[in-house]
XYZ file of C-alpha atoms in Angstrom:
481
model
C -33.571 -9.651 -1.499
C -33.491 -11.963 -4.279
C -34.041 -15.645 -5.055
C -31.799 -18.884 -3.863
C -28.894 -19.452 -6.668
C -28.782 -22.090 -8.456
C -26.113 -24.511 -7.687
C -24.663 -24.647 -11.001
C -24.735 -20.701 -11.505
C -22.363 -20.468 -8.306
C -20.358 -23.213 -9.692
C -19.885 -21.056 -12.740
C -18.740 -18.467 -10.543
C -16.378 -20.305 -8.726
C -14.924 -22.021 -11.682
C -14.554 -19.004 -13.894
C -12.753 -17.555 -11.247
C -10.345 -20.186 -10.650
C -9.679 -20.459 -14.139
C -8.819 -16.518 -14.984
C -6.685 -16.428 -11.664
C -4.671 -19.832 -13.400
C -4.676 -18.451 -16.504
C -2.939 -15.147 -15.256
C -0.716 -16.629 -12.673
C 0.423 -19.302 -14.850
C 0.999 -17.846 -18.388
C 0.210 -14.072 -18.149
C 2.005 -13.511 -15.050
C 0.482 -9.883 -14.745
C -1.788 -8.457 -11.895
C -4.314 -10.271 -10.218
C -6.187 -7.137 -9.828
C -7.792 -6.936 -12.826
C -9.057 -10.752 -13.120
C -10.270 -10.103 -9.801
C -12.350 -7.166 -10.922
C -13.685 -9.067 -13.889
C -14.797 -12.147 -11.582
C -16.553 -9.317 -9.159
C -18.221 -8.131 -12.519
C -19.336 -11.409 -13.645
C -20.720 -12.646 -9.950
C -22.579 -9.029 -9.591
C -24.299 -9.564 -12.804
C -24.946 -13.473 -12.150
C -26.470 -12.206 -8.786
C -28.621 -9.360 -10.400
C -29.925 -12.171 -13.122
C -31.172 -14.445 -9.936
C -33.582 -11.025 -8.405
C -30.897 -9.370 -6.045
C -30.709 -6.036 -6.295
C -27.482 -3.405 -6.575
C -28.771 -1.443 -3.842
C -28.389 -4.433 -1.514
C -25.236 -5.889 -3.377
C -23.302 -2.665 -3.037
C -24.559 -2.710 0.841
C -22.846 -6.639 0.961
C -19.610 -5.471 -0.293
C -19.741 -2.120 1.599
C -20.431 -4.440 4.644
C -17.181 -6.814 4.252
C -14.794 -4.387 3.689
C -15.592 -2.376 6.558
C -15.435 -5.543 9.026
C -11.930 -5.883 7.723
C -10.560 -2.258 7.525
C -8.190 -2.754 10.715
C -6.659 -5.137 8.180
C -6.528 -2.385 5.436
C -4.912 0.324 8.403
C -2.669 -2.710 9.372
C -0.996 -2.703 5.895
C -0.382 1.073 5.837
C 1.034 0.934 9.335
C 3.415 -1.764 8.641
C 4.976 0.242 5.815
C 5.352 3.215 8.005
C 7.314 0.993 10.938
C 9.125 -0.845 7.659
C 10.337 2.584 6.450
C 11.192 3.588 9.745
C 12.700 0.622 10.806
C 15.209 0.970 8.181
C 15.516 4.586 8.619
C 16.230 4.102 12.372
C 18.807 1.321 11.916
C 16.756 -1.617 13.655
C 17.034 -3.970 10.524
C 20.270 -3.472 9.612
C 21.123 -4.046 13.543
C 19.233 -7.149 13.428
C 20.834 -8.649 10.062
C 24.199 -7.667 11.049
C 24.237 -9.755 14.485
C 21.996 -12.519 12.634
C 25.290 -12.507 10.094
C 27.433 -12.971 12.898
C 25.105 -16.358 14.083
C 23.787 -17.840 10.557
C 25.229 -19.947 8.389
C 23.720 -20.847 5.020
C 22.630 -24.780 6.391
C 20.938 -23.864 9.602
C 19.313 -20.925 8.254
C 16.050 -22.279 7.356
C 15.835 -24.154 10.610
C 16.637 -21.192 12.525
C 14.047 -19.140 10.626
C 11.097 -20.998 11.435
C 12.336 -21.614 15.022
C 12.515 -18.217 15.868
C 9.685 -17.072 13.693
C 7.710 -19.375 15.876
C 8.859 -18.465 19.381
C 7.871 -14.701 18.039
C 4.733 -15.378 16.817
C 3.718 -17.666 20.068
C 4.575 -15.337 21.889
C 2.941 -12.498 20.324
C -0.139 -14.359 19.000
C 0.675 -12.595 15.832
C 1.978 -13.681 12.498
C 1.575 -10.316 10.876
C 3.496 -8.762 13.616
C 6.237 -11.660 13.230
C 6.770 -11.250 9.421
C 6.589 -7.489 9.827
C 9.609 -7.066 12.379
C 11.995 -10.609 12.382
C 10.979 -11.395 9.408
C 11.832 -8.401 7.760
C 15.197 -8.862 9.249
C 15.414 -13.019 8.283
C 14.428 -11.909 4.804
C 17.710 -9.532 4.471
C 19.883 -11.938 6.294
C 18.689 -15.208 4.078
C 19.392 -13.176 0.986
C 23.206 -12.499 2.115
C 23.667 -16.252 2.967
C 22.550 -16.861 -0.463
C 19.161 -18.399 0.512
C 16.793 -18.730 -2.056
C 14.176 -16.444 -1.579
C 10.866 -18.828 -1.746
C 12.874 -20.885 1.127
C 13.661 -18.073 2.904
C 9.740 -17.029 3.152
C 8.469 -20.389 3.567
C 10.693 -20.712 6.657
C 9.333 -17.248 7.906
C 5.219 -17.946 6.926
C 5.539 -21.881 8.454
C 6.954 -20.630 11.343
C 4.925 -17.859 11.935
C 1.758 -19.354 11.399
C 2.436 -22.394 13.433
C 3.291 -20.490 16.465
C -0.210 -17.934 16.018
C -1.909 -21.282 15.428
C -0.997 -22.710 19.150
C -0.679 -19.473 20.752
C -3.031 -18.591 23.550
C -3.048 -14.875 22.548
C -3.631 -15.551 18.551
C -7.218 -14.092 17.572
C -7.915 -16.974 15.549
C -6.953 -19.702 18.044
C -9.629 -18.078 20.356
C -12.074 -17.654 17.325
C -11.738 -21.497 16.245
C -13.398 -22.570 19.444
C -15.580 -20.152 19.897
C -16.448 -20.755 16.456
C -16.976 -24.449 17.356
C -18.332 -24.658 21.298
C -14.924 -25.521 22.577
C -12.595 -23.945 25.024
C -9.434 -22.523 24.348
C -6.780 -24.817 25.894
C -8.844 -27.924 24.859
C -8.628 -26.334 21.413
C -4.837 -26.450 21.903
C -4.101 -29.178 23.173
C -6.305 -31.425 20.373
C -4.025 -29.329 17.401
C -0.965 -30.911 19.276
C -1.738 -33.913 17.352
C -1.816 -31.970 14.035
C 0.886 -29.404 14.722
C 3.507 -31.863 16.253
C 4.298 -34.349 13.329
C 3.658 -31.525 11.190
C 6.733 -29.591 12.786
C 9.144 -32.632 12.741
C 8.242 -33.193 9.065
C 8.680 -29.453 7.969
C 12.365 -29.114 10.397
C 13.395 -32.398 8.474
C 12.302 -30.673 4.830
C 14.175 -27.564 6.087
C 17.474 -29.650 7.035
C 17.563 -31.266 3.512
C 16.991 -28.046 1.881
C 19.784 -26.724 4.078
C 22.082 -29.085 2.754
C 21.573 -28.354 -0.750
C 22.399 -24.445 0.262
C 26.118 -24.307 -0.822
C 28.813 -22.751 1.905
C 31.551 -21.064 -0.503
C 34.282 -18.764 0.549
C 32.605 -16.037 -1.699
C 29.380 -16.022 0.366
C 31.749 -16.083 3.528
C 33.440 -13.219 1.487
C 30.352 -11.308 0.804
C 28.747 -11.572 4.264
C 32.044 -9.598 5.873
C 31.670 -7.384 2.503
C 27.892 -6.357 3.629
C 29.173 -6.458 7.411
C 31.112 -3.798 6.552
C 28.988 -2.164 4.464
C 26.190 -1.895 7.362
C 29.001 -0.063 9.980
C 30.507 2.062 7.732
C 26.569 3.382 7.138
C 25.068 3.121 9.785
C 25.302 3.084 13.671
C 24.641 -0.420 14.290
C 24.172 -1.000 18.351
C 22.519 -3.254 20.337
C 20.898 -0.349 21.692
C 18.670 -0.517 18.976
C 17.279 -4.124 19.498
C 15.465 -3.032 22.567
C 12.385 -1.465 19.773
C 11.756 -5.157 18.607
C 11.854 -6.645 22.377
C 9.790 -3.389 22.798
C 6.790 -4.568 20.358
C 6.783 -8.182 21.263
C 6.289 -7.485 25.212
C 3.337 -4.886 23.633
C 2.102 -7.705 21.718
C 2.296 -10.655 24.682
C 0.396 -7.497 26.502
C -1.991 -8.021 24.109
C -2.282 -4.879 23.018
C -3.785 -4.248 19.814
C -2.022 -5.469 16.599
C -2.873 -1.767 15.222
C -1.967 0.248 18.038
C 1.203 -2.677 18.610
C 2.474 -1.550 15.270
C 1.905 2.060 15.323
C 3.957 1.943 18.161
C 6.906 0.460 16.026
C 6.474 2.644 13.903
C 6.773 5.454 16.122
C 9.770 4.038 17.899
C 11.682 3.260 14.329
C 10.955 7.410 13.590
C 12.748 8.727 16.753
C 15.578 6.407 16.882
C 16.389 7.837 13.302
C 17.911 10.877 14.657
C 18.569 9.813 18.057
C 20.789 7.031 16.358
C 21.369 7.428 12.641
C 21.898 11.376 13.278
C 19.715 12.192 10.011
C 16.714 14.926 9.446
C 13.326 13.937 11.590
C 11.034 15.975 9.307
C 12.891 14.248 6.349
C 11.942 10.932 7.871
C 8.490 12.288 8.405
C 7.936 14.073 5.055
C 8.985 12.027 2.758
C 10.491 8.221 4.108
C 6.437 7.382 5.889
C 5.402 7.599 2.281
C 7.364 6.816 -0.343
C 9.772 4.465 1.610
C 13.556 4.532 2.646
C 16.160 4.997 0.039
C 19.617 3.149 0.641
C 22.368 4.977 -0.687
C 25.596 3.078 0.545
C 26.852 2.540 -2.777
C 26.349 -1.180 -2.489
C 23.952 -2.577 -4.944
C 22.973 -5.420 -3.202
C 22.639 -3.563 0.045
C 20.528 -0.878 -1.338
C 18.216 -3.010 -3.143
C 17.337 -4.726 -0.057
C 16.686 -1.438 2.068
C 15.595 0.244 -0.740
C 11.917 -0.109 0.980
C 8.674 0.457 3.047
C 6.655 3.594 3.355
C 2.744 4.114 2.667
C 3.096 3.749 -1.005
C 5.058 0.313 -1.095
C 1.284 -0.943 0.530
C -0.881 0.083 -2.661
C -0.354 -3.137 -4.102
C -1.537 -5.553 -1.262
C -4.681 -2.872 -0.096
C -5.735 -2.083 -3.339
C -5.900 -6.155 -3.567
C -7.027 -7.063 -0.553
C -10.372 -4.363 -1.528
C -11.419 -5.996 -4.510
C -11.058 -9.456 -2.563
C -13.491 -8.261 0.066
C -16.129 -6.429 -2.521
C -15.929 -10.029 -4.246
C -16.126 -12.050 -0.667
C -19.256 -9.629 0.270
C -21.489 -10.575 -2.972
C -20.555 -14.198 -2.878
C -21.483 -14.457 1.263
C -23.977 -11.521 1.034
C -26.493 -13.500 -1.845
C -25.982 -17.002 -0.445
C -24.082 -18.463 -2.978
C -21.788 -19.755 -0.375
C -24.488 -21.598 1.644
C -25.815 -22.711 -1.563
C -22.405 -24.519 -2.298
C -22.122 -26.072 1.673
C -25.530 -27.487 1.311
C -24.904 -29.604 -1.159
C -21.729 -30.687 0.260
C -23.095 -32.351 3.028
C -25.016 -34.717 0.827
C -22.150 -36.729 0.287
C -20.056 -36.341 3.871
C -21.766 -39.912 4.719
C -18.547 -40.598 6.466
C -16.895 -38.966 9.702
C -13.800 -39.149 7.644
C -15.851 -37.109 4.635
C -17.149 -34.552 6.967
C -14.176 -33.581 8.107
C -12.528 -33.856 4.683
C -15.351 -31.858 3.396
C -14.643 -29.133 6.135
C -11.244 -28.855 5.550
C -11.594 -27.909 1.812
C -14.534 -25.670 2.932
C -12.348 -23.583 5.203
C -9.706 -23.777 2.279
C -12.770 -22.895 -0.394
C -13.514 -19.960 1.794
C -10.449 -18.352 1.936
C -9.928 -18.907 -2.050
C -13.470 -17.072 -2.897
C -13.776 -14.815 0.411
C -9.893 -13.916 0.639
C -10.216 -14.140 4.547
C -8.738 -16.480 6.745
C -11.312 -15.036 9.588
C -14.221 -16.235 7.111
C -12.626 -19.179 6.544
C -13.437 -20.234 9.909
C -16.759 -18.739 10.726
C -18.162 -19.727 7.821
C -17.538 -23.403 8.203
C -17.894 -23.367 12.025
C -21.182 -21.789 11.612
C -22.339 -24.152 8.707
C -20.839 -27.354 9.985
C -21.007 -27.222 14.286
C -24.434 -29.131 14.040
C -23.855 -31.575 11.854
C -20.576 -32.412 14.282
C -23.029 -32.284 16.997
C -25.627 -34.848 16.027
C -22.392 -37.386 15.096
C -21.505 -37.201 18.794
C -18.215 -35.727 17.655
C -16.859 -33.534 20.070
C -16.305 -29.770 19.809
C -12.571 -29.746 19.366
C -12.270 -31.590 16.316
C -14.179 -29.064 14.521
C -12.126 -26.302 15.676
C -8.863 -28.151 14.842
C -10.056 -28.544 11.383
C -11.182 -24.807 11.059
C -7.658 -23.761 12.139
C -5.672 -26.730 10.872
C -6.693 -25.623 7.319
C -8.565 -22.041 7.528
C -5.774 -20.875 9.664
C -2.968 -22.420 7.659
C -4.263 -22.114 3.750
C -4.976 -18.527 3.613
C -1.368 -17.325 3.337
C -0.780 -19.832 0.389
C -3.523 -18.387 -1.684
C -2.094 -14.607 -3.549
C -5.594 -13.023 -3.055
C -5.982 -13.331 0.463
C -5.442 -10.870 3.063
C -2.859 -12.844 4.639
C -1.101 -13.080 1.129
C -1.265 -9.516 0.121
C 0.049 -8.725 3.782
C 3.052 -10.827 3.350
C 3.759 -9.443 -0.206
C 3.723 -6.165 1.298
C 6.087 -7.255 4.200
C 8.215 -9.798 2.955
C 8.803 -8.323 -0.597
C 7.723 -12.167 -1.377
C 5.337 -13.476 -4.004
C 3.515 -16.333 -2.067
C 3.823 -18.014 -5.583
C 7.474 -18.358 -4.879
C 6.954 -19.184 -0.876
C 4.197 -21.255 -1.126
C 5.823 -24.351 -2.010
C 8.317 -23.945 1.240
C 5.482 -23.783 3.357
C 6.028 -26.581 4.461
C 3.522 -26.562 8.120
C 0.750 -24.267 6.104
C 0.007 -27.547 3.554
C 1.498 -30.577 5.004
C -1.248 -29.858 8.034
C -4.588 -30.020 6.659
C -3.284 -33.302 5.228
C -2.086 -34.819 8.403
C -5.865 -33.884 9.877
C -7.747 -35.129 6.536
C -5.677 -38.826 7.394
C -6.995 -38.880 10.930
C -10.143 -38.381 10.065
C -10.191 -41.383 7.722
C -8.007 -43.127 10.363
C -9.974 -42.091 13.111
C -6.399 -41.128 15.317
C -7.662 -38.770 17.639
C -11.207 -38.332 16.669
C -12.988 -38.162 19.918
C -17.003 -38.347 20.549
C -19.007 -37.710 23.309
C -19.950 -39.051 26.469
C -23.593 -40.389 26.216
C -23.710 -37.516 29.424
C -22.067 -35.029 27.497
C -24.229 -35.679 24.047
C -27.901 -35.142 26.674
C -25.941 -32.019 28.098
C -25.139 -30.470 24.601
C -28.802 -31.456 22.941
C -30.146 -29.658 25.960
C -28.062 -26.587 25.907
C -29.278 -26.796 21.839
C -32.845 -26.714 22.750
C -32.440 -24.272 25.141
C -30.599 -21.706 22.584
C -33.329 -22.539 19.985
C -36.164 -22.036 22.306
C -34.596 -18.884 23.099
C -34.085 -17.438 19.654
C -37.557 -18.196 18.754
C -38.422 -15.811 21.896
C -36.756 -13.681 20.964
C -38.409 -13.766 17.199
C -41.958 -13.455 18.973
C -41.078 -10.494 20.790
């Protein structure tokens, strides 16, 4: 173990790393992978300077990844069940009939509406974006939808609907996180999530507007119509796979296993419906993708995708993020950062300000959204505590912007799982995001305003100072023994 950190060594960190991710993002516009390796570099050696050893650096990084490896299996699995999808005919079935029921105007609407329903009723963005919106990201492109809308749509509907669903992993974590209960948890966000919906619907009906409706995109959709039947064997048959893995998923079965399953299901309806080679499929299409060959540029381009390989990007990412996340939470130079922080959160309104940028700091240094609200539960849950602030506005504020933010950041898990996915750069979606941003402001104003901020009982404040004592006297027992 080494010594505390000096605040302005992390700070060096942190801003060296925000810099070189700017600098490559904004004029370089190559891989993040490499700036991300030099940052690890620089924070190993800044740790090593300060007394921590490799031998227990190596263990910190070793540590992270492996609490988020069903993440890492996640991303191969979802380019198996893309591959397969496509293989099988379940995407083009479900652009074809969304054809037949989008327009350009409502698309964006529609999007996030039914991305939402999906993921609420999964609990599951990553399951959402990796079957609808797979399909929404084929059909936008026909309609002519710019793509950064088109994933916007998907990712603020998605992540709204895991945010307020009853099944979602982090809308049980949050309170947990925080000393709430679930449905208390819930129904506080409905003052976040509500206005926050109306405003992004109302962005997403302008932007519709703007979408031109021409005869040749009228022209081109019965083009690509025709395109899809004279391939493949489009059936509604084949939409019973996706109602297939959202009953799995309202099951709550496993995201991992959920997927696997999709996968599975996409790989025997590709000769039971497409009448092509199985061992073909499994061979060669669960790696390296599916190949369109219809002849159609535009067509093949867009199922020109999937397999194991198209995931190298977003894992081989999402690794590096985690060694970095594991030195920064492994040496303490997060705590270091959170203690100083509450120096100047004098205010309710600049505690809750100051969590919401943690959760959002978190996720931009530790590149997990499930981080992004432990960390900030764990460090800020007293200090809500002895304001007499109840439970559930700290677990609205660790989902309302640890939830939200982590898909708008490229280094994230979230991020490189929607690259993977969506075949979207969350530098082009981010700014349609509308819910993942306009959130964590609406809950920074009500803490200043002090709408909805609710504090304890004088009963309730004894009960929780007695339940406090009572885990503290236990721990110390347990130290003793």
């Amino acid at each position: 173990m080494g010594r505390k950190i000096p605040l302005w060594h992390v700070l060096f960190v942190l801003i060296f790393m925000v810099v070189t991710l700017m600098a490559d993002i904004l004029i370089m516009d190559g891989y993040i992978h490499g700036i991300l390796s030099m940052v690890l570099l620089v924070t190993v050696i800044v740790a090593m300077l300060n007394g921590w050893k490799w031998s227990y650096i190596q263990k910190a990084m070793m540590s992270k990844i492996s609490d988020s490896m069903e993440a890492i299996l996640i991303f191969i699995t979802v380019g198996m069940m893309v591959a397969m999808w496509i293989s099988g005919g379940i995407v083009q079935t479900l652009i074809y009939y969304g054809l037949k029921v989008l327009n350009p105007r409502i698309f964006l609407i529609g999007a996030c509406l039914l991305s939402f329903v999906v993921s609420m009723a999964t609990g599951s963005s990553w399951t959402t974006a990796g079957t609808v919106g797979v399909a929404l990201v084929g059909i936008g492109t026909t309609l002519g939808v710019p793509a950064g809308m088109v994933g916007g749509a998907i990712i603020s509907g998605a992540y709204a609907g895991d945010k307020m669903s009853p099944l979602s992993d982090t809308t049980n974590l949050a309170p947990a996180m925080a000393g709430s209960t679930l449905f208390e948890h819930i129904g506080h966000m409905m003052y976040t999530i509500i206005p926050t919906a109306l405003f992004s619907l109302a962005a997403y009906a302008i932007l519709g507007l703007t979408i031109p409706v021409s005869d040749t995109v009228s022209s081109d959709v019965e083009v690509l119509s025709n395109v899809l039947v004279e391939n493949f064997n489009i059936t509604p048959l084949l939409l019973i796979v996706p109602v297939i893995i959202v009953v799995l998923a309202v099951k709550k079965m496993p995201a991992l296993a959920t997927i696997f399953i999709g996968a599975l299901l996409g790989l025997i309806c590709v000769p039971l419906f497409q009448g092509r080679n199985f061992m073909e499929a499994v061979c060669y299409e669960l790696y390296e993708g599916y190949v369109s060959t219809t002849g159609n540029e535009f067509i093949d381009a867009l199922l020109t995708r999937g397999g194991i390989e198209s995931m190298f990007y977003s894992t081989s990412l999402c690794l590096i993020a985690l060694a970095f996340a594991g030195v920064l939470d492994g040496t303490g130079m997060l705590a270091v950062l959170c203690e100083k922080l509450m120096k100047i959160a004098r205010s309710n309104g600049m505690l809750i300000l100051i969590t919401l940028l943690t959760c959002i700091g978190v996720n931009l240094t530790c590149a997990d959204q499930y981080l992004g609200i432990v960390l900030p539960g764990a460090m800020y849950k007293e200090e809500y505590q002895n304001r007499r602030l109840k439970a559930k506005n700290l677990s609205r504020c660790l989902e309302d912007a640890g939830t939200l933010s982590s898909p708008l950041i490229p280094w994230t898990t979230c991020s490189a799982y929607m690259i993977g996915a969506l075949g979207i750069s969350p530098i082009v979606y981010a700014p349609f995001a509308f819910v993942c941003w306009i959130c964590p402001i609406i809950s920074a104003i009500y803490g200043f305003t002090g709408f909805s901020i609710e504090k304890m009982s004088d009963e309730e404040y004894e009960k929780m100072m007695a339940a406090r004592a009572a885990e503290k006297a236990a721990a110390e027992k347990l130290q003793e023994a």
